XYZ file of C-alpha atoms in Angstrom:
190
model
C 0.000 0.000 0.000
C 1.484 3.331 -1.058
C -0.278 6.571 -0.184
C 0.829 9.715 -2.000
C -1.899 12.199 -1.028
C -3.121 13.260 2.414
C -6.712 12.280 3.059
C -9.226 9.822 4.491
C -8.846 6.209 3.414
C -10.522 2.847 3.914
C -8.407 -0.293 3.942
C -10.144 -3.655 3.694
C -8.103 -6.722 4.618
C -9.549 -10.157 3.923
C -8.529 -13.772 3.667
C -9.877 -16.688 1.689
C -9.070 -19.931 3.438
C -10.307 -23.303 2.258
C -12.105 -25.229 4.960
C -12.824 -22.047 6.916
C -15.618 -22.861 9.357
C -16.260 -19.239 10.352
C -16.258 -16.927 7.350
C -17.774 -14.068 9.389
C -14.329 -13.078 10.690
C -12.437 -13.212 7.389
C -12.251 -9.487 6.732
C -11.547 -6.294 8.632
C -12.106 -2.684 7.604
C -9.837 0.110 8.828
C -10.772 3.761 8.315
C -7.886 6.191 8.743
C -6.489 9.567 7.783
C -3.002 9.664 6.269
C -0.961 12.856 6.471
C 1.795 12.985 3.875
C 3.214 16.360 4.909
C 3.021 18.391 8.088
C 0.664 21.379 7.897
C 2.372 24.705 7.257
C 1.913 27.760 9.471
C 0.019 30.077 9.856
C -2.930 27.846 10.602
C -6.439 28.600 11.860
C -9.213 26.152 12.787
C -12.669 27.426 13.746
C -14.555 24.058 13.782
C -17.186 25.663 11.547
C -15.485 25.308 8.168
C -14.321 21.688 8.415
C -16.615 20.245 11.093
C -15.458 18.373 14.166
C -13.108 16.748 14.328
C -11.473 18.371 11.294
C -9.743 16.160 8.706
C -6.542 14.703 10.158
C -7.627 15.262 13.764
C -8.872 12.424 15.961
C -10.620 11.852 19.270
C -9.374 9.065 21.529
C -12.047 7.925 23.969
C -10.654 5.157 26.175
C -13.914 4.287 27.929
C -16.129 4.697 24.822
C -18.384 7.015 26.823
C -18.911 10.781 26.699
C -16.067 12.544 24.890
C -15.165 15.538 22.734
C -17.903 16.468 20.268
C -19.101 19.314 18.090
C -21.560 21.715 19.717
C -23.356 24.378 17.650
C -25.171 27.498 18.794
C -22.799 28.155 21.708
C -22.139 31.803 22.543
C -18.572 32.183 21.287
C -15.621 34.269 22.345
C -16.841 37.111 20.141
C -20.355 36.989 21.675
C -21.943 35.464 18.551
C -23.331 31.970 18.078
C -20.475 29.610 17.305
C -19.546 25.983 16.724
C -17.099 24.639 19.298
C -15.398 21.503 20.471
C -17.168 20.471 23.651
C -17.131 17.791 26.326
C -20.130 17.398 28.622
C -18.428 17.011 31.983
C -21.605 17.971 33.845
C -23.333 14.640 33.144
C -20.107 12.632 32.732
C -18.396 11.752 36.000
C -15.399 9.519 35.283
C -12.482 10.351 37.603
C -9.035 10.004 36.003
C -10.535 9.236 32.577
C -8.661 10.809 29.667
C -10.450 12.023 26.561
C -7.790 12.980 24.046
C -8.198 15.346 21.125
C -5.288 14.869 18.693
C -4.479 17.461 16.023
C -2.742 16.995 12.724
C 1.052 17.446 12.530
C 2.336 21.013 12.171
C 5.524 22.105 10.404
C 7.719 24.369 12.515
C 10.916 23.472 10.615
C 11.284 26.955 9.078
C 9.265 28.919 11.640
C 10.884 31.814 13.483
C 8.207 31.814 16.175
C 5.523 29.454 17.358
C 2.488 30.167 19.490
C -0.582 28.002 19.909
C -3.612 30.121 20.761
C -7.097 28.943 21.582
C -10.225 30.275 23.238
C -11.542 28.456 26.291
C -14.830 28.615 28.211
C -15.060 26.375 31.274
C -16.881 26.256 34.609
C -15.844 23.883 37.390
C -18.408 22.087 39.559
C -16.766 21.939 43.021
C -13.502 21.543 44.928
C -13.875 17.755 44.741
C -15.503 17.394 41.290
C -13.426 19.334 38.776
C -11.703 18.767 35.464
C -8.286 19.383 34.015
C -6.941 20.182 30.586
C -3.475 19.356 29.338
C -1.829 20.165 26.010
C 1.111 18.030 24.980
C 3.463 18.226 22.007
C 5.502 15.489 20.349
C 8.420 15.640 17.909
C 8.606 11.846 17.409
C 5.142 10.996 16.016
C 3.670 10.446 19.462
C 6.270 8.099 20.936
C 6.908 10.685 23.667
C 5.206 13.916 24.694
C 6.136 17.134 26.485
C 3.447 18.910 28.535
C 3.158 22.548 27.386
C -0.079 23.475 29.202
C -1.685 21.965 32.288
C -4.513 23.553 34.273
C -7.157 22.204 36.662
C -9.862 23.409 39.027
C -10.338 27.205 39.163
C -7.059 27.792 37.283
C -8.783 26.238 34.259
C -12.169 27.809 34.914
C -13.102 30.982 33.049
C -15.713 31.971 35.640
C -14.646 33.068 39.145
C -16.444 30.465 41.260
C -17.946 26.973 41.103
C -21.121 26.348 39.100
C -23.333 23.421 40.148
C -25.761 23.612 37.216
C -25.356 22.551 33.601
C -23.345 25.510 32.255
C -22.452 26.905 28.864
C -21.010 30.339 28.048
C -23.608 33.100 27.946
C -21.365 35.957 26.792
C -17.926 36.725 25.390
C -16.833 37.459 28.985
C -17.143 33.737 29.793
C -14.201 33.017 27.467
C -10.436 33.414 27.889
C -7.768 33.362 25.202
C -4.864 31.044 26.023
C -1.441 31.287 24.404
C 1.187 28.565 24.567
C 4.782 29.333 23.616
C 6.104 26.675 21.234
C 9.595 28.189 20.821
C 11.132 24.975 22.197
C 9.800 23.155 19.101
C 11.126 25.494 16.373
C 12.868 23.475 13.695
C 10.631 20.457 14.294
C 7.376 18.920 13.098
C 5.010 18.648 16.067
């Protein structure tokens, strides 16, 4: 199998074995996205143009329960209705469960600066029931990672106190812009 163009692919693997007593397990289908080149900078993703997750991005959901999803009609960071990535932590209580949102690979090989910026709206429930968010970067295709952002509890929250109701942002003031310095990764694909 040789892939020469980035995109979504389906690979079907099958066998034909004489005397096979269970032909229902003779084939497997794998759906995947292949990235041939790292994405050049400057890059912008709004989740409205390409949907969620965008092409080349994946969601890893270890417990196959609630995870990252697309949510439309949310009051965005500019105060207008927006489409966002969203995880419903109000009805999902799974301590220590990781829901991972993996981006495509980005090309910083010729970059002179690197900053990841994103807008965040988050309310925490209580001092004992709260969430965390971590951003990690890899220069070896995910064999190892370096934590570049890690916040929990009220440090992650964009509202000043705990909220014990099902919350979503009601105004632009409920959002915060985060910036992560990626200078340590200049000259690399991450």
